[in-house]
XYZ file of C-alpha atoms in Angstrom:
448
model
C -0.018 0.012 0.021
C 1.424 3.415 -1.002
C 2.082 6.029 1.626
C 0.298 9.401 1.462
C 0.278 12.695 3.331
C -2.103 15.601 3.769
C -0.041 18.619 2.691
C -0.241 22.401 2.207
C -3.119 24.743 2.832
C -5.401 22.274 4.598
C -2.981 21.970 7.496
C -2.381 25.716 7.564
C -6.102 26.394 7.740
C -6.571 23.709 10.381
C -3.961 25.402 12.585
C -5.818 28.723 12.043
C -9.184 27.227 12.959
C -10.563 27.912 9.482
C -12.944 25.628 7.662
C -11.055 23.057 5.627
C -12.732 22.190 2.341
C -9.832 21.735 -0.107
C -7.453 18.957 0.892
C -4.222 18.245 -1.028
C -2.741 14.791 -0.690
C 0.794 13.809 -1.776
C 1.119 10.128 -2.730
C 4.294 8.047 -2.739
C 2.940 5.704 -5.397
C -0.078 5.777 -7.714
C -2.399 8.804 -7.069
C -5.171 7.181 -9.136
C -5.264 4.141 -6.929
C -5.360 6.221 -3.740
C -8.054 8.501 -5.168
C -10.243 5.616 -6.269
C -9.932 3.978 -2.854
C -11.165 7.115 -1.153
C -13.944 7.578 -3.691
C -15.156 4.079 -3.021
C -15.144 4.666 0.697
C -17.095 7.976 0.352
C -19.207 6.797 -2.580
C -18.032 9.949 -4.334
C -17.108 10.786 -7.922
C -13.467 10.627 -8.976
C -11.843 12.048 -12.087
C -8.480 12.895 -13.540
C -7.488 16.484 -12.746
C -4.228 16.708 -14.666
C -2.925 14.168 -17.138
C 0.441 15.973 -17.306
C 0.968 15.878 -13.552
C -0.833 12.726 -12.720
C -3.342 14.413 -10.364
C -6.824 13.068 -9.463
C -9.750 14.629 -7.656
C -12.476 13.234 -5.373
C -15.498 15.334 -4.499
C -17.430 14.451 -1.320
C -20.943 15.510 -2.208
C -22.130 15.227 1.381
C -20.133 18.180 2.734
C -18.462 19.680 -0.368
C -14.899 18.738 0.553
C -12.510 18.332 -2.386
C -9.531 15.928 -2.237
C -6.747 16.365 -4.798
C -4.241 13.472 -5.071
C -0.854 14.163 -6.718
C 2.413 12.175 -6.929
C 5.117 13.008 -4.354
C 7.553 15.571 -5.758
C 10.973 14.152 -4.869
C 12.205 11.052 -3.091
C 10.853 11.941 0.359
C 8.010 14.011 1.779
C 10.591 16.477 3.141
C 11.928 16.987 -0.376
C 8.393 17.464 -1.640
C 7.758 20.202 0.952
C 10.946 22.059 0.027
C 9.594 22.423 -3.498
C 6.470 24.296 -2.395
C 5.877 28.028 -2.330
C 5.682 29.393 1.231
C 6.584 27.902 4.562
C 2.998 28.071 5.809
C 2.082 25.724 2.925
C 5.051 23.388 3.428
C 3.758 21.114 6.190
C 2.522 17.499 6.000
C 0.853 14.851 8.128
C 0.541 11.138 7.258
C -2.981 10.042 6.332
C -2.587 6.692 8.143
C -4.663 6.071 11.219
C -1.565 6.260 13.317
C -0.835 9.653 11.710
C 1.660 10.961 14.211
C 3.137 14.403 14.457
C 3.130 17.248 11.968
C 6.010 17.104 9.562
C 7.358 20.682 9.494
C 10.967 20.868 8.323
C 10.777 24.515 7.244
C 9.160 26.215 10.255
C 5.683 26.580 8.752
C 3.834 26.213 12.027
C 5.858 28.993 13.685
C 5.136 31.296 10.716
C 1.428 30.482 10.881
C 1.430 31.444 14.566
C 3.368 34.609 13.822
C 1.206 35.526 10.811
C 4.255 35.614 8.496
C 4.487 34.684 4.823
C 7.997 33.462 3.982
C 8.817 32.291 0.487
C 11.053 29.177 0.265
C 13.884 30.890 -1.512
C 14.172 32.443 -5.000
C 13.793 29.074 -6.712
C 10.158 28.938 -5.474
C 9.419 31.912 -7.708
C 11.596 30.635 -10.492
C 9.622 27.355 -10.639
C 6.254 29.132 -11.005
C 6.034 32.800 -12.089
C 2.526 33.144 -10.643
C 3.643 32.643 -7.054
C 4.536 36.328 -6.331
C 0.930 37.263 -7.036
C -0.214 34.371 -4.844
C 1.699 36.017 -1.978
C -0.556 39.020 -2.224
C -3.620 36.817 -2.395
C -2.578 34.873 0.748
C -1.932 38.182 2.538
C -5.419 39.307 1.669
C -7.078 36.021 2.606
C -5.157 35.257 5.804
C -4.213 38.758 7.049
C -0.513 37.629 7.063
C 2.423 39.850 6.187
C 5.574 38.905 4.220
C 8.968 39.114 5.962
C 11.569 41.500 4.616
C 13.419 38.949 2.497
C 10.197 37.702 0.980
C 9.267 41.285 0.004
C 12.619 41.677 -1.681
C 12.332 38.419 -3.574
C 8.755 39.179 -4.580
C 9.609 42.610 -5.866
C 12.404 41.120 -7.982
C 10.155 38.339 -9.305
C 7.052 40.494 -10.008
C 7.905 41.311 -13.682
C 7.715 37.594 -14.545
C 4.162 37.094 -13.305
C 2.603 37.764 -16.738
C 4.519 34.728 -18.027
C 1.764 32.649 -16.381
C -1.367 32.194 -18.425
C -4.029 34.868 -18.361
C -6.494 32.394 -16.839
C -4.189 31.664 -13.922
C -3.446 35.372 -13.339
C -7.199 36.149 -13.354
C -7.901 33.300 -10.920
C -5.453 34.823 -8.380
C -6.828 38.366 -8.908
C -10.313 37.081 -8.440
C -9.514 35.435 -5.120
C -7.540 38.472 -3.959
C -10.515 40.775 -4.696
C -12.934 38.516 -2.828
C -10.697 38.134 0.253
C -11.518 39.785 3.544
C -8.417 42.003 3.222
C -8.821 42.785 -0.457
C -7.898 46.483 -0.192
C -4.870 45.746 1.974
C -3.824 42.937 -0.339
C -4.038 45.232 -3.370
C -1.948 47.835 -1.490
C 0.727 45.207 -0.854
C 0.550 44.019 -4.492
C 1.039 47.564 -5.620
C 3.985 48.203 -3.310
C 5.762 45.074 -4.538
C 5.226 45.858 -8.185
C 2.630 43.190 -8.819
C -0.093 45.543 -9.888
C 2.229 47.148 -12.428
C 2.960 43.668 -13.760
C -0.563 42.282 -14.139
C -2.741 45.432 -14.267
C -0.549 48.204 -15.566
C -3.710 50.189 -16.425
C -4.431 50.341 -12.670
C -0.855 51.224 -11.740
C -0.922 54.097 -14.243
C -3.574 55.838 -12.061
C -0.830 56.788 -9.573
C -0.098 60.522 -9.402
C -2.862 61.482 -11.835
C -4.254 64.619 -10.230
C -7.970 65.340 -10.107
C -10.239 68.346 -9.722
C -10.808 70.143 -6.418
C -13.871 67.982 -5.902
C -11.568 65.074 -5.180
C -9.321 64.538 -2.168
C -7.059 61.833 -3.692
C -5.268 61.096 -6.956
C -6.995 58.674 -9.307
C -5.258 55.579 -7.837
C -6.123 56.475 -4.217
C -9.673 57.328 -5.287
C -10.035 53.962 -7.075
C -9.025 51.965 -4.024
C -11.417 54.009 -1.873
C -14.244 53.303 -4.352
C -13.509 49.596 -3.941
C -13.538 50.044 -0.129
C -16.823 51.925 -0.130
C -18.398 49.399 -2.546
C -17.495 46.506 -0.249
C -19.191 48.319 2.598
C -22.320 48.992 0.520
C -22.386 45.406 -0.621
C -22.252 44.167 2.936
C -25.210 46.378 3.871
C -27.383 45.225 0.983
C -30.529 43.310 1.929
C -33.767 42.034 0.524
C -34.192 42.021 -3.271
C -30.892 43.870 -3.803
C -29.017 41.269 -1.723
C -30.545 38.440 -3.771
C -29.556 40.074 -7.017
C -25.998 40.685 -5.917
C -25.730 37.030 -4.908
C -26.787 35.771 -8.309
C -24.063 33.912 -10.232
C -22.810 36.009 -13.179
C -19.739 34.456 -14.825
C -16.251 33.112 -14.171
C -17.121 31.842 -10.662
C -18.207 35.390 -9.653
C -21.566 36.582 -8.437
C -22.885 39.928 -9.657
C -21.782 41.579 -6.392
C -18.325 40.041 -6.633
C -17.887 41.125 -10.227
C -18.814 44.613 -9.133
C -15.528 44.718 -7.173
C -13.589 44.235 -10.342
C -15.762 46.926 -11.924
C -14.823 49.356 -9.162
C -11.138 48.617 -9.735
C -11.346 49.324 -13.463
C -13.986 52.031 -13.822
C -11.559 54.939 -14.082
C -8.692 53.408 -16.100
C -9.439 55.749 -18.991
C -8.525 58.822 -16.959
C -4.750 59.044 -17.516
C -5.161 59.215 -21.328
C -7.977 61.846 -21.124
C -6.460 64.048 -18.427
C -6.610 67.719 -19.344
C -6.488 71.102 -17.602
C -8.782 73.915 -18.738
C -7.734 77.542 -18.985
C -9.362 78.164 -15.619
C -7.278 75.398 -14.020
C -10.087 72.863 -13.779
C -8.923 69.256 -14.317
C -11.080 67.250 -16.696
C -11.286 63.664 -18.013
C -13.665 64.082 -20.893
C -14.438 60.787 -22.554
C -12.771 58.582 -19.943
C -15.899 56.482 -19.683
C -15.899 55.644 -23.388
C -12.144 55.053 -23.544
C -12.312 53.081 -20.319
C -14.898 50.788 -21.833
C -12.487 49.799 -24.616
C -9.574 49.462 -22.211
C -11.616 47.173 -19.982
C -12.337 44.997 -23.040
C -8.586 44.751 -23.659
C -7.898 43.847 -20.021
C -10.473 41.078 -20.135
C -9.001 39.661 -23.314
C -5.576 39.629 -21.736
C -6.892 37.865 -18.625
C -8.946 35.476 -20.757
C -12.219 36.163 -18.978
C -15.543 35.170 -20.444
C -17.347 37.440 -22.827
C -20.209 37.657 -20.371
C -17.964 39.116 -17.681
C -16.221 41.416 -20.109
C -19.525 42.894 -21.291
C -20.671 43.421 -17.724
C -17.494 45.286 -16.781
C -17.502 47.299 -20.011
C -21.081 48.422 -19.377
C -20.289 49.455 -15.773
C -17.345 51.550 -16.998
C -19.321 53.097 -19.858
C -22.252 54.163 -17.634
C -20.706 54.917 -14.218
C -21.159 58.715 -14.679
C -24.814 58.708 -15.833
C -26.500 58.961 -12.411
C -24.215 61.775 -11.318
C -25.258 63.950 -14.215
C -28.919 63.355 -13.408
C -28.503 65.009 -9.985
C -28.755 68.381 -11.723
C -32.076 67.433 -13.385
C -33.998 66.617 -10.248
C -36.841 65.987 -9.661
C -37.003 63.290 -12.301
C -40.266 62.480 -14.064
C -41.088 58.952 -15.263
C -39.694 59.642 -18.696
C -36.293 60.646 -17.227
C -36.276 57.480 -15.078
C -37.062 55.464 -18.198
C -34.176 57.024 -20.082
C -31.812 56.258 -17.227
C -32.845 52.635 -17.051
C -32.841 52.127 -20.798
C -29.428 53.727 -21.180
C -27.742 51.776 -18.316
C -29.458 48.402 -18.966
C -28.435 45.588 -18.469
C -26.387 46.869 -15.479
C -28.947 49.412 -14.227
C -28.926 47.990 -10.670
C -25.194 47.413 -10.354
C -24.110 50.695 -11.874
C -26.411 52.513 -9.480
C -24.656 50.940 -6.573
C -21.204 51.580 -8.120
C -22.024 55.248 -8.608
C -22.804 55.551 -4.878
C -19.422 54.076 -3.992
C -17.784 56.433 -6.507
C -19.582 59.430 -4.980
C -18.701 58.397 -1.373
C -15.016 58.260 -2.364
C -15.150 61.806 -3.794
C -14.653 64.065 -0.804
C -13.175 67.347 -1.992
C -14.956 70.723 -1.909
C -18.708 70.675 -1.036
C -18.495 66.940 -0.637
C -21.074 66.379 2.076
C -23.952 68.087 0.247
C -23.026 66.463 -3.086
C -22.903 63.008 -1.433
C -26.257 63.482 0.255
C -27.987 64.520 -2.898
C -26.440 61.714 -4.968
C -27.389 59.036 -2.448
C -30.925 60.418 -2.236
C -31.324 60.149 -6.010
C -29.850 56.649 -5.989
C -32.398 55.597 -3.308
C -35.154 56.957 -5.560
C -33.863 55.138 -8.639
C -32.934 51.780 -7.094
C -36.554 50.469 -6.683
C -37.205 51.323 -10.317
C -33.975 49.601 -11.374
C -34.890 46.482 -9.418
C -38.395 46.451 -10.949
C -36.801 46.917 -14.426
C -34.523 43.902 -13.746
C -37.538 41.806 -12.696
C -39.851 42.679 -15.595
C -37.692 44.389 -18.244
C -38.858 47.398 -20.270
C -42.608 47.998 -20.717
C -44.445 45.891 -23.314
C -46.310 47.967 -25.863
C -49.987 47.155 -26.434
C -49.271 47.163 -30.191
C -46.790 45.182 -32.269
C -44.458 46.894 -34.681
C -46.133 45.335 -37.740
C -49.555 46.426 -36.440
C -48.386 49.955 -35.944
C -46.804 50.028 -39.424
C -50.056 48.802 -40.993
C -52.211 51.232 -39.080
C -50.039 54.193 -40.060
C -49.259 53.074 -43.573
C -45.487 52.903 -42.920
C -42.774 50.600 -44.080
C -40.407 48.841 -41.602
C -37.285 50.893 -41.068
C -35.477 53.392 -38.820
C -38.498 55.737 -38.619
C -40.751 52.969 -37.361
C -38.076 51.949 -34.875
C -37.954 55.567 -33.615
C -41.679 55.642 -33.148
C -41.682 52.357 -31.216
C -38.937 53.638 -28.953
C -40.911 56.798 -28.142
C -44.052 54.778 -27.538
C -42.167 52.542 -25.109
C -41.042 55.595 -23.169
C -44.626 56.895 -23.151
C -45.883 53.518 -21.954
C -43.412 53.565 -19.028
C -44.582 57.048 -18.122
C -48.198 55.797 -18.065
C -49.283 57.987 -21.004
C -50.800 55.202 -23.052
C -52.991 52.386 -21.784
C -54.078 50.391 -24.835
C -53.668 49.581 -28.526
C -55.769 52.503 -29.721
C -53.855 54.959 -27.475
C -50.548 53.705 -28.857
C -51.595 54.001 -32.470
C -53.001 57.482 -31.962
C -49.810 58.677 -30.203
C -47.740 57.057 -32.934
C -49.763 58.925 -35.565
C -49.223 62.258 -33.805
C -45.484 61.635 -33.394
C -45.156 60.677 -37.057
C -47.081 63.728 -38.293
C -45.032 66.059 -36.054
C -41.823 64.564 -37.420
C -43.026 65.095 -41.001
C -43.857 68.719 -40.328
């Protein structure tokens, strides 16, 4: 019978009193045989995880635990542990009933107790270029800090991180952003050159000055937007909470994807930065340019098209609500135009705009924040209703309207239908005859 050991993060999390759901097992022998034996015991599915590395996975459907079996790296378990990334992940314990003591040749337990992340020498980063970014993710998830030598080695290795595949880089960024210490983890990643390596568009926001309505440069503002968004997300309840918890794409819920949207929403600012003759700083068009830049970022990180479109829409429309503040009070037609313009992210972009406003605390900030949040509270119920039911359904079909008015299908008919939809939302038409009569008047006015 082959020997096997529980290794890595499961032991670290156990020492920290965290829930253990992912269990890595190193096998001195055939991982498939060991995996199939456990699968039979648990009556659980088993499948090959990696043909190249000989890894197998067992999923316990009763409690969600995942067991990954991989061949021992090296002649001994101690040699296997020395090939891992950080000391806190380089511990092992035999799986046998008479398991015995923790195998800890590199001081991982002491580092867990001290809350220290210590890389296992420069070769750890040389063996996998993604590991420096993983350091920031562990810091965000565990609240640990790297020691001085690890910081030095991480900073030196940071430029190589993009050598890892876009999918792997995105997976680490995703986990970092969802971690309890996401903002602190990003600050560490920035200080060690990791942000510059994997999200240069974000790093370029440093030292980009803003108008007197802001109290930070664009980079500082962006991190504060993320911080405020996380707070707003935590306070969400009821229908909004349910919507934010809906799965979106790439193992992200809508609320989780919003965090990435907060991080990217202003990346068009450096290229659009300008100073008017009166000294006012402007970023005209940064929403449109940012939309295209977000698309490029998503392509580089190999995200799904669904997530890319979501983030693009957030960036494109994050300013819309702020401009409406000057048009209050809004009638039903103005609300309709806001929802139509920002769909299909009408709910999420409303929340993002609040975080953006809360992170803008320059001159006259308190009054501006109050007015913005008041308008957002007015619009959010309408946005949630729009998400539930979609735009209003007209009491007349396009072909029926065309026949009644003697029109051919085309742009003019499309314009009439759009205006009728707005009128329907405003409650100005109630039936087929009303819709046709209003369509006739709109057509005749356009002809005149």
